[in-house]
Tab-separated table of C-alpha atoms in Angstrom:
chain	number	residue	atom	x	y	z
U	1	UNK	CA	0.000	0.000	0.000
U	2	UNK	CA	2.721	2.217	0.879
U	3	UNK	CA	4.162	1.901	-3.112
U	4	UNK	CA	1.025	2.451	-4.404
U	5	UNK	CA	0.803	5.345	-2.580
U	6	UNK	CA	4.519	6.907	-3.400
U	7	UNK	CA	3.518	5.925	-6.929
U	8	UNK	CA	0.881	7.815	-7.072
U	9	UNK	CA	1.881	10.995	-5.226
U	10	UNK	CA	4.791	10.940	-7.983
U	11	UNK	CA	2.640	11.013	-10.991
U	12	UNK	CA	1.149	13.648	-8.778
U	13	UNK	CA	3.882	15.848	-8.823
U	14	UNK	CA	4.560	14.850	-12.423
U	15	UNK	CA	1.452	15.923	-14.120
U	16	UNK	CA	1.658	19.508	-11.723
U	17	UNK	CA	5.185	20.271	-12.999
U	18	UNK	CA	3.900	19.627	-16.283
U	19	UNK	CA	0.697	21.931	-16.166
U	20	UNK	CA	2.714	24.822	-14.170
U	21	UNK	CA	3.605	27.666	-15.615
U	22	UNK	CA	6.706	29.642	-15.690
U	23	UNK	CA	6.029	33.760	-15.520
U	24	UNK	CA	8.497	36.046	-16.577
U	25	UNK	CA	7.585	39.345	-13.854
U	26	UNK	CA	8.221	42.605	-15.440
U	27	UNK	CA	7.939	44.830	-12.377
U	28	UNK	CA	10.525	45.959	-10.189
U	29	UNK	CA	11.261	42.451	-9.019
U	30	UNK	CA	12.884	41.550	-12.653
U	31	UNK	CA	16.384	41.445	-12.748
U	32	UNK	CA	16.682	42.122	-16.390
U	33	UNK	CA	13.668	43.623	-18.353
U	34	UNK	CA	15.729	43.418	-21.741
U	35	UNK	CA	16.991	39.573	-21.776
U	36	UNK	CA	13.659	38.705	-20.694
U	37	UNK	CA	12.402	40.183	-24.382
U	38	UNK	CA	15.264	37.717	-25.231
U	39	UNK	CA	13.835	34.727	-23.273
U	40	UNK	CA	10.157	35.297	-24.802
U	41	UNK	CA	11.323	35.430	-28.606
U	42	UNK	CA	13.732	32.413	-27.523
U	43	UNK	CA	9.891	30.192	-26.700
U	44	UNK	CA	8.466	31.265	-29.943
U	45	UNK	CA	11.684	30.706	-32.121
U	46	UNK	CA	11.002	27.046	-30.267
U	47	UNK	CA	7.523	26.694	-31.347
U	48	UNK	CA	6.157	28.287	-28.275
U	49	UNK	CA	3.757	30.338	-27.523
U	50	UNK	CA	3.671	33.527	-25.162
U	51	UNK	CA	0.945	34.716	-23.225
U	52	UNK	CA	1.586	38.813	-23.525
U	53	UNK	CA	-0.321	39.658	-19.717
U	54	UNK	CA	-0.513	43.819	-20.473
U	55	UNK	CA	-0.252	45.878	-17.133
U	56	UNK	CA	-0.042	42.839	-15.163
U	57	UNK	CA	2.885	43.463	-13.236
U	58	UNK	CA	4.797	45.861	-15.666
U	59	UNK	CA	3.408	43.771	-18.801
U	60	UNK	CA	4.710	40.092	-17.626
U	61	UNK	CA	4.807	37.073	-20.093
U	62	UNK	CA	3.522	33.949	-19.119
U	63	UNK	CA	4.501	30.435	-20.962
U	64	UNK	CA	4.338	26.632	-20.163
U	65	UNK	CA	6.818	25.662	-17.883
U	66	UNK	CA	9.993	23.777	-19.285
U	67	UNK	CA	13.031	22.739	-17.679
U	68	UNK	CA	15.279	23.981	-20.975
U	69	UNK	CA	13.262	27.030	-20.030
U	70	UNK	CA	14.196	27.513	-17.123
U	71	UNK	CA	17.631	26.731	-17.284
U	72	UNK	CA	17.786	29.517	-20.094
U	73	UNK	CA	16.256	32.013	-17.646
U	74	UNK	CA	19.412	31.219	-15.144
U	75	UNK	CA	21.886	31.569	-17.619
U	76	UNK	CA	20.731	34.746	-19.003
U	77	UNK	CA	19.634	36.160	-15.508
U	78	UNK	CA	16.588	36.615	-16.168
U	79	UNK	CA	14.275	36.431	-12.865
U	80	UNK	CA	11.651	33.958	-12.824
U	81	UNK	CA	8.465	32.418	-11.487
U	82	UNK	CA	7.313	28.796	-11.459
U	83	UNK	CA	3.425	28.862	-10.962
U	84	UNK	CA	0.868	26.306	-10.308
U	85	UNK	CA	-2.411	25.939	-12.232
U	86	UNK	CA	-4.492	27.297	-9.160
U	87	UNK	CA	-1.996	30.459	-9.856
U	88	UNK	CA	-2.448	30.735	-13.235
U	89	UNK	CA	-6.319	30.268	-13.004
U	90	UNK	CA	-5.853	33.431	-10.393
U	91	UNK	CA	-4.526	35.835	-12.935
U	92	UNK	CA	-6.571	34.711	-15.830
U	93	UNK	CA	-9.465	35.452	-13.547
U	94	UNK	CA	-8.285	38.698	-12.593
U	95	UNK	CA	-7.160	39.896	-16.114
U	96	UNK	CA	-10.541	38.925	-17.402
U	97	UNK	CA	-12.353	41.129	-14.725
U	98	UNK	CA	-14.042	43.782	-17.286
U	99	UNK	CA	-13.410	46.243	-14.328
U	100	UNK	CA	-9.509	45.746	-14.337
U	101	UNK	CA	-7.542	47.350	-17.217
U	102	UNK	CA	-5.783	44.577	-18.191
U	103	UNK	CA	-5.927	41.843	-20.825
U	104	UNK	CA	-4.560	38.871	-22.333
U	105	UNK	CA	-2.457	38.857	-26.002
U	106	UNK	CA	-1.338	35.509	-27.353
U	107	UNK	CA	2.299	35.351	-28.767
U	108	UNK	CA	1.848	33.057	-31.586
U	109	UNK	CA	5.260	32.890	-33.790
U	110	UNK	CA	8.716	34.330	-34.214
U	111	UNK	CA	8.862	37.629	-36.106
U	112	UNK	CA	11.695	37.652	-38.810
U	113	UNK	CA	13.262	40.765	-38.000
U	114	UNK	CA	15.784	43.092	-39.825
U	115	UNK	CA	17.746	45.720	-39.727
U	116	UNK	CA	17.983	48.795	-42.483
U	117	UNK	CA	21.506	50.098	-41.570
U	118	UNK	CA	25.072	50.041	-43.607
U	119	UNK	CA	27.500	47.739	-43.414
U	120	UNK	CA	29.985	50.526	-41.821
U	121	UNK	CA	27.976	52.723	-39.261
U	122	UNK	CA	31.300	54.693	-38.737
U	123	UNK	CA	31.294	55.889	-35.283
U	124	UNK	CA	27.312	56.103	-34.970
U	125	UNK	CA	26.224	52.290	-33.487
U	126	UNK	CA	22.175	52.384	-33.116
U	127	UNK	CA	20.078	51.504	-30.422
U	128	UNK	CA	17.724	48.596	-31.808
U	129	UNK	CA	20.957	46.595	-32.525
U	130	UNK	CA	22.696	47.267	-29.575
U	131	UNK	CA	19.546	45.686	-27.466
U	132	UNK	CA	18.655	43.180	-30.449
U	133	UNK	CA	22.409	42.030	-29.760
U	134	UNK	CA	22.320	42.467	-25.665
U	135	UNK	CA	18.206	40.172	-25.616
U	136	UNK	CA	20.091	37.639	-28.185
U	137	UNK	CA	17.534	38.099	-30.399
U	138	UNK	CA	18.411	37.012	-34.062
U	139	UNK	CA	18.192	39.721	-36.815
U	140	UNK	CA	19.517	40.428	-40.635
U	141	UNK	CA	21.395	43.444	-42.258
U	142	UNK	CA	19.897	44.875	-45.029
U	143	UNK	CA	20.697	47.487	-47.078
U	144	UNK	CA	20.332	49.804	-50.442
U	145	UNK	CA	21.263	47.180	-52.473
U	146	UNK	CA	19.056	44.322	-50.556
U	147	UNK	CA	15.731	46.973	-50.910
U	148	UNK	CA	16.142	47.441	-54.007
U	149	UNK	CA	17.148	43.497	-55.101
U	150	UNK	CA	12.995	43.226	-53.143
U	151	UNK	CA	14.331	41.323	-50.334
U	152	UNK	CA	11.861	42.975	-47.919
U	153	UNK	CA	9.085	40.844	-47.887
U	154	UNK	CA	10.995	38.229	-46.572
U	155	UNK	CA	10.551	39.944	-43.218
U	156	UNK	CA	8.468	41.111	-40.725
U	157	UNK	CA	9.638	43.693	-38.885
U	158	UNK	CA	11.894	46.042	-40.420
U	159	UNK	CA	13.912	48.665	-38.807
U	160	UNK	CA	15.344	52.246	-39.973
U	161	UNK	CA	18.604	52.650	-38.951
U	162	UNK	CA	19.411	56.765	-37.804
U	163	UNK	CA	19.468	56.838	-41.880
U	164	UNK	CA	19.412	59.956	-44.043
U	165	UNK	CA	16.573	59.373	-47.154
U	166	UNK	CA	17.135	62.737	-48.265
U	167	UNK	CA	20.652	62.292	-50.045
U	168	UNK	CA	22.251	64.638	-47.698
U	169	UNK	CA	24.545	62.412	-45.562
U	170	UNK	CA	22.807	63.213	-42.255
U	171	UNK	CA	24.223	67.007	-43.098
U	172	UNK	CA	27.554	65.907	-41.479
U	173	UNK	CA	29.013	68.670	-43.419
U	174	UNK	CA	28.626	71.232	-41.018
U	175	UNK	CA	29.348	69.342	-38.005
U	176	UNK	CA	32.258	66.336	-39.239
U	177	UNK	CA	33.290	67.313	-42.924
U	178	UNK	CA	36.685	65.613	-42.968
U	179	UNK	CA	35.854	62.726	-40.734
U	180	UNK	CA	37.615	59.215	-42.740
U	181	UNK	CA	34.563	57.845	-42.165
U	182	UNK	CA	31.567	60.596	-43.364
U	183	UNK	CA	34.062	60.799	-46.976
U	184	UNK	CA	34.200	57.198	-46.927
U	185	UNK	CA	30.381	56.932	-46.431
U	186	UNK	CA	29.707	59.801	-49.394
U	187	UNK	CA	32.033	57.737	-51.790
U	188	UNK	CA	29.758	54.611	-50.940
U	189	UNK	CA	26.757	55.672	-51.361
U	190	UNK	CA	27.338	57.382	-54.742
U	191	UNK	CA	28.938	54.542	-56.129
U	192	UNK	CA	26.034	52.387	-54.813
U	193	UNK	CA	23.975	55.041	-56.914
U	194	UNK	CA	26.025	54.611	-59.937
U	195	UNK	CA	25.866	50.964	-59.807
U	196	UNK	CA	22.003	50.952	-59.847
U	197	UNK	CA	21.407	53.551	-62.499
U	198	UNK	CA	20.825	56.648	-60.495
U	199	UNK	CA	22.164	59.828	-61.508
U	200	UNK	CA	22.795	60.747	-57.548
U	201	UNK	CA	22.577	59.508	-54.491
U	202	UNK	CA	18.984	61.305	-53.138
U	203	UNK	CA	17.093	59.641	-56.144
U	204	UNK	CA	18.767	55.994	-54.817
U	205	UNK	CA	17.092	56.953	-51.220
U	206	UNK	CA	14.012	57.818	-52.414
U	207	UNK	CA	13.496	54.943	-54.499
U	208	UNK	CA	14.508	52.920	-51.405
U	209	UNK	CA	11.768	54.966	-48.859
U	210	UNK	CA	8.709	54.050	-51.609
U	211	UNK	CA	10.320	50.643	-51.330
U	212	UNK	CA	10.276	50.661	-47.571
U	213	UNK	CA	6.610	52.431	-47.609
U	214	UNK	CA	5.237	49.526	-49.817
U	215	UNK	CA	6.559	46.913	-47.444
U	216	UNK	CA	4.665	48.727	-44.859
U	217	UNK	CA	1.510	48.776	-46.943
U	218	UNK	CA	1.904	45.260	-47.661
U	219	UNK	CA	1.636	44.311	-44.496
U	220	UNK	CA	4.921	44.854	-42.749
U	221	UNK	CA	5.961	46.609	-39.295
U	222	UNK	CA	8.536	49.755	-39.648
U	223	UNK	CA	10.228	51.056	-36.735
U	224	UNK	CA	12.315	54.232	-37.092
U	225	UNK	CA	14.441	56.170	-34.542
U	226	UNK	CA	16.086	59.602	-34.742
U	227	UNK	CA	16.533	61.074	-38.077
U	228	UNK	CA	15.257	57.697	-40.117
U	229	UNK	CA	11.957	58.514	-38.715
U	230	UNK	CA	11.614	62.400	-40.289
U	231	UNK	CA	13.856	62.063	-42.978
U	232	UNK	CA	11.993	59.136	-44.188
U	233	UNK	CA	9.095	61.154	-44.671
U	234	UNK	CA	10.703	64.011	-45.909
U	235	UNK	CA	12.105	62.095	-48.401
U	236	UNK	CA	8.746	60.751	-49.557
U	237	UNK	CA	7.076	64.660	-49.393
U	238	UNK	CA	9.846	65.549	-52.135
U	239	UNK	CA	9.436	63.545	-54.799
U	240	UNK	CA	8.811	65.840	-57.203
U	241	UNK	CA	11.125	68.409	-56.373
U	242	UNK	CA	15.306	69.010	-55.366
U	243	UNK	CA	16.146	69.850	-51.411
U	244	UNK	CA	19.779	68.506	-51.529
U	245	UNK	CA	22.534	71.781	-52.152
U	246	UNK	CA	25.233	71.314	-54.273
U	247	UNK	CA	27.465	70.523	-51.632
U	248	UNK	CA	25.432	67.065	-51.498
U	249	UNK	CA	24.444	66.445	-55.256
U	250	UNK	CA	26.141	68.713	-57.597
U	251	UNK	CA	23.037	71.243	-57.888
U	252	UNK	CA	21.598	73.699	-55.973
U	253	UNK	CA	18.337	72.882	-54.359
U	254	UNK	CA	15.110	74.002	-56.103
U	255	UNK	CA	14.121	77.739	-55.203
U	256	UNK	CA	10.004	76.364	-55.326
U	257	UNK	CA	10.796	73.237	-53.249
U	258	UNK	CA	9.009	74.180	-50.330
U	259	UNK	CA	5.713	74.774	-52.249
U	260	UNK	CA	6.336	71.534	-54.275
U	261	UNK	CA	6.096	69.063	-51.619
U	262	UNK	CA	3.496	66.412	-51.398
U	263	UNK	CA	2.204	65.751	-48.153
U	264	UNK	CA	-0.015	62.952	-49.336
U	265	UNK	CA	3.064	60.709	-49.886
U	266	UNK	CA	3.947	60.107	-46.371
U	267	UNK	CA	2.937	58.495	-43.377
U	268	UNK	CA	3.283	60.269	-40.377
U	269	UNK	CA	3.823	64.224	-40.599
U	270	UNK	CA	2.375	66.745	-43.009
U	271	UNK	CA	2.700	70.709	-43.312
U	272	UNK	CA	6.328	70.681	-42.018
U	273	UNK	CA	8.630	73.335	-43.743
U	274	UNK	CA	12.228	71.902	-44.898
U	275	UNK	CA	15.496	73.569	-44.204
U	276	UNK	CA	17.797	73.269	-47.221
U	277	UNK	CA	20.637	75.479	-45.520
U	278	UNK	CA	23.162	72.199	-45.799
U	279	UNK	CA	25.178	73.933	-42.700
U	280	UNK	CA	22.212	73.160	-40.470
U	281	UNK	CA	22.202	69.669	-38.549
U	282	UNK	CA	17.867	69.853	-39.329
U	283	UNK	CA	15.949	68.457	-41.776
U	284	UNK	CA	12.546	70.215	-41.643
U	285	UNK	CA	10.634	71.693	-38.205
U	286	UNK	CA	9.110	67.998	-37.581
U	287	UNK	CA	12.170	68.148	-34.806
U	288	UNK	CA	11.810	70.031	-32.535
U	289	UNK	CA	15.504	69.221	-30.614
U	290	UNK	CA	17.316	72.246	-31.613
U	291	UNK	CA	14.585	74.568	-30.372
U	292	UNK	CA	13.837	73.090	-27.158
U	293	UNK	CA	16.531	74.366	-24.527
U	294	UNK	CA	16.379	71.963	-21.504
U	295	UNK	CA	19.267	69.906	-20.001
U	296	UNK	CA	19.198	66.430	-19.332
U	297	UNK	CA	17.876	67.063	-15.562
U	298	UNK	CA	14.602	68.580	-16.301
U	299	UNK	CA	13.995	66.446	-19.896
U	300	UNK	CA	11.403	63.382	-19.668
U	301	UNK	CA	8.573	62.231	-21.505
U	302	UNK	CA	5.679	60.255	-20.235
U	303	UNK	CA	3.721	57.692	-21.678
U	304	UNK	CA	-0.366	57.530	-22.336
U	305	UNK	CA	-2.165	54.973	-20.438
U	306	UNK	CA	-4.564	53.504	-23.070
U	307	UNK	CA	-7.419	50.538	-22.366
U	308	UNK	CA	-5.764	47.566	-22.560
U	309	UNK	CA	-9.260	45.529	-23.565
U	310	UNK	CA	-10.109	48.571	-26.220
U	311	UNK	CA	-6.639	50.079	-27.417
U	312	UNK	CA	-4.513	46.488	-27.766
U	313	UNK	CA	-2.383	47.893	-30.453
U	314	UNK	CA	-0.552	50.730	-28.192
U	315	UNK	CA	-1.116	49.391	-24.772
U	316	UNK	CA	1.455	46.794	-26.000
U	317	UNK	CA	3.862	49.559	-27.191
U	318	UNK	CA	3.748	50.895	-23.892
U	319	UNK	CA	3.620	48.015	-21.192
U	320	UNK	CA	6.735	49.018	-19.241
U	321	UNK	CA	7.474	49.117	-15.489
U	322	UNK	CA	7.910	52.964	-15.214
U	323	UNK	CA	5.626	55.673	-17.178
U	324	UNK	CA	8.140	59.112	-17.015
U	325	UNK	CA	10.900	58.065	-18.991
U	326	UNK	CA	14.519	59.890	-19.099
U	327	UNK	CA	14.468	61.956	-22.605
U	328	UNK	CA	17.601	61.413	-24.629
U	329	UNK	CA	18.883	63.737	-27.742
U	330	UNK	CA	19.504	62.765	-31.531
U	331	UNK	CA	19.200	64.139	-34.808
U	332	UNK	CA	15.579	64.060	-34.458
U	333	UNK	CA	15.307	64.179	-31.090
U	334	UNK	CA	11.134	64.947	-30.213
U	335	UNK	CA	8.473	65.173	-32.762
U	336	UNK	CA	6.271	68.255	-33.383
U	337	UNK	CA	2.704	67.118	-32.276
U	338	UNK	CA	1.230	70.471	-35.030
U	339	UNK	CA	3.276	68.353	-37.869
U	340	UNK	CA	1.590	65.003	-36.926
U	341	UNK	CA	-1.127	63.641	-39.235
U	342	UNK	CA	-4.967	63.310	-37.836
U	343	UNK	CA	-4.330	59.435	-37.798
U	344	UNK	CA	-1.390	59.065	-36.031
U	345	UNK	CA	-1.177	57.657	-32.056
U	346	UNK	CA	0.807	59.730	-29.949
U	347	UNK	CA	2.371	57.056	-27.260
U	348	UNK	CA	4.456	59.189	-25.635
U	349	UNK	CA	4.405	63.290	-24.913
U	350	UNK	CA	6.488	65.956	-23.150
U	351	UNK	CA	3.642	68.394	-23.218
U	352	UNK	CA	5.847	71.422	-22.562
U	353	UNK	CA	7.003	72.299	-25.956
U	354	UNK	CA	4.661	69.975	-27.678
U	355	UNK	CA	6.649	67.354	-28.230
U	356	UNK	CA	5.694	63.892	-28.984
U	357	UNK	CA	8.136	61.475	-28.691
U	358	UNK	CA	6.900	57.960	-29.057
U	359	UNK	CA	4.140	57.920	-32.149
U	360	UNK	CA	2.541	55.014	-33.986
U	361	UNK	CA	-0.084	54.274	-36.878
U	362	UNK	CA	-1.711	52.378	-39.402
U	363	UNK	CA	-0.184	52.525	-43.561
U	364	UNK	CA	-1.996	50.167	-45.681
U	365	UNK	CA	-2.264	46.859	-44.402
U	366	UNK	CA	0.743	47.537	-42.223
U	367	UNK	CA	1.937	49.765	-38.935
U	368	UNK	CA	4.799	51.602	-38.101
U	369	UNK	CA	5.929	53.270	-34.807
U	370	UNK	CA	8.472	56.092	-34.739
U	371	UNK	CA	10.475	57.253	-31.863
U	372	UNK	CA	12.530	60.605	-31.325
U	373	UNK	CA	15.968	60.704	-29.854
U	374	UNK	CA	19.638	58.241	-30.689
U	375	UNK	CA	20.252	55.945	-27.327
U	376	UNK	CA	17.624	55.678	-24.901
U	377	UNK	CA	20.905	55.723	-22.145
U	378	UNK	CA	23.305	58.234	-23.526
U	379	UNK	CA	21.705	61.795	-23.409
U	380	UNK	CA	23.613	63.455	-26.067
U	381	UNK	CA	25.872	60.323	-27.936
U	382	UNK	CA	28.739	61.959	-29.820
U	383	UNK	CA	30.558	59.895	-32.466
U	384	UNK	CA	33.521	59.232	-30.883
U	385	UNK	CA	31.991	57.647	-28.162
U	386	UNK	CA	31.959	54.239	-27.322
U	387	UNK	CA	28.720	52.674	-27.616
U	388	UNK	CA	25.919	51.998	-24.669
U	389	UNK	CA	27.235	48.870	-22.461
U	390	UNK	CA	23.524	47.978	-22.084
U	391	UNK	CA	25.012	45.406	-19.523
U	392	UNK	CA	24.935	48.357	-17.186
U	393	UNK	CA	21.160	49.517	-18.053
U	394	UNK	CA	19.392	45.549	-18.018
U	395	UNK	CA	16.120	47.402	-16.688
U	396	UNK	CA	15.800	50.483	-18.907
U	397	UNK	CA	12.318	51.536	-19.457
U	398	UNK	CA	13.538	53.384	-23.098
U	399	UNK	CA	15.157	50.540	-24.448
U	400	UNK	CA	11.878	48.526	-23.490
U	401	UNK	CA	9.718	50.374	-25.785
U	402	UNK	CA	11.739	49.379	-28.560
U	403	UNK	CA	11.661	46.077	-27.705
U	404	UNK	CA	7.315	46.084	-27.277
U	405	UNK	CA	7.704	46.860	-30.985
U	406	UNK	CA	9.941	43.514	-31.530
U	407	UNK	CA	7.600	41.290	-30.058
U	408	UNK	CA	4.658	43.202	-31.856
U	409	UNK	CA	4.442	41.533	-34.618
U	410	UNK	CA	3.889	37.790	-33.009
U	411	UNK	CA	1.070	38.740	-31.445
U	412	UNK	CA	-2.283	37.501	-32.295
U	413	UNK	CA	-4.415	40.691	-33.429
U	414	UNK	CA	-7.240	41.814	-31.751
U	415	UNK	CA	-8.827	45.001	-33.210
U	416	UNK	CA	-8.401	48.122	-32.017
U	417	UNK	CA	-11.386	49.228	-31.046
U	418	UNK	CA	-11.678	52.599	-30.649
């Protein structure tokens, strides 16, 4: 009698280990918010699947408990919880309460993910693959020459590194003119031009923006930071008309351009004015960083709270464990909310000065989300610089938006309902 009964007390504890669940906590408890991105997309690249539990507990995932799991969580550091099903009956319950703003978004498959950036940054490394890199989450380098070859569509999620589409080389020339690597980047890019038929290098980038637009209307997710967010557009808005000086592409800019831009080519901004000065670090006034004047002690941004049963869509953009987030600087540092189209979601707002710095919307059958500012941990990043050890920054609230907009894509949709 006494087998049978250690028999069956083991099969006990066999089937509960089997029906736990293990819950990834991303409140204050969490040792690292950004590997435990790392650990979610490491379940669904397994054939997983992710329960997304929005404003429960900082946004927590939730999965079937594995020992390779688990063992993956201790070697990345990622803090953990092993839960019975009593537990996990307990938070479903509560998450379901139509009273609670809370809810409940399936992680179904693996996003394939890539990166718009060149092969040589120079001195500039970007955010997204500095915490793509740091969550060991797999992602591809494309390029010009891979946009315009129509490798998108093998992806889902593409992102836009800090990327000039207006042919003017970010405007180093009035900041770094002689830097190896800005004269090495000019000679690239024109020969890349030259190699595809283009008579300079702005018609190239503008060719590769429609291409990057129709991925988005196809279906695809964009992400942009910094200057590939406005320039993008700005880019698009100029298609019939020269904003590039001579200094950039052998002609001066057209006189008329200003009146010749198209608003109804871009996605996000409309009625912004350009600046074709090519001294000025500034695209257009859709920045508004070189007008601002605050310091790093007194700049932060706060993010909406949106219904998490009603506005799915940017309640996951925004599931973080803090909601004032440390403003950082970049070519395009804040966005101005008068510039914004009547469509677009603003995520995240420094109301003095009208800023909006976190943004998303809806292009075809595709979204995008832009996002102002160069590292979400170095203020004011200079190029000689080394980049962000995000080893010293694991539970960064900036670096977690970006990495909402990763795991976007595997969710299972539920429409946005307002």
């Amino acid at each position: 009698m006494k087998h049978i009964f250690l028999s069956f007390t083991f099969v006990l504890l066999a089937f509960s280990i089997k029906a736990a669940s293990l819950l990834l906590p991303m409140d204050e408890v969490q040792k690292d918010h950004l590997k435990s991105y790392g650990i979610a997309f490491w379940v669904l690249k397994n054939g997983g699947e992710v329960d997304w539990l929005l404003n429960y507990r900082g946004g927590s995932f939730m999965t079937a408990y594995d020992k390779k799991l688990e063992n993956e969580c201790k070697i990345r550091g990622v803090s953990y919880e092993v839960l019975p099903d009593a537990k996990v009956s307990e938070i479903i319950t509560l998450i379901n309460d139509p009273s609670v703003n809370m809810d409940l978004v399936k992680l179904e498959k693996a996003p394939r993910i890539a990166v718009y950036s060149p092969p040589d940054k120079g001195l500039l490394e970007d955010a997204v693959v500095l915490v793509l890199k740091y969550a060991e989450i797999p992602f591809d380098m494309v390029y010009d020459e891979q946009v315009l070859k129509g490798d998108l569509p093998k992806y889902d999620w593409l992102h836009l590194h800090h990327e000039d589409f207006t042919g003017q080389f970010s405007k180093f020339n009035g900041g770094s003119p002689y830097q190896p690597w800005y004269i090495q980047d000019m000679k690239d890019e024109n020969a890349m031009a030259k190699k595809w038929g283009f008579s300079k290098v702005s018609k190239m980038k503008l060719e590769v923006a429609q291409r990057i637009r129709d991925f988005c209307a196809g279906g695809g997710f964009l992400f942009a930071m910094c200057s590939g967010a406005d320039s993008f557009d700005l880019a698009l808005a100029a298609v019939n008309t020269d904003i590039c000086d001579e200094i950039y592409d052998g002609d001066p800019p057209d006189p008329s351009a200003q009146s010749k831009l198209d608003f109804s080519q871009t996605i996000a901004f409309q009625n912004f004015t350009v600046d074709v000065n090519p001294y000025t670090m500034r695209f257009s006034n859709i920045d508004v960083g070189r007008s601002r004047g605050r310091d790093m002690s007194t700049d932060f941004f706060t993010l909406f709270d949106f219904s998490a049963k009603w506005d799915v869509i940017p309640s996951m953009l925004t599931q973080n464990h803090e909601k004032v987030i440390k403003g950082f600087m970049g070519l395009a540092t804040a966005f101005n909310k008068d510039k914004l189209k009547p469509n677009v979601t603003i995520m995240g707002e420094k109301k003095v000065g009208n800023e909006a710095k976190y943004i998303h919307g809806e292009y075809g059958k595709g979204q995008w989300t832009f996002y102002g500012g160069h590292d979400p941990e170095d203020y004011q990043h200079n190029p000689n610089e080394p980049p962000t050890d995000l080893a010293l920054h694991p539970n960064s609230p900036g670096y977690r938006l970006i990495l909402n907009n990763i795991l976007f894509p595997a969710a299972k949709k539920k429409k946005q309902k307002t």
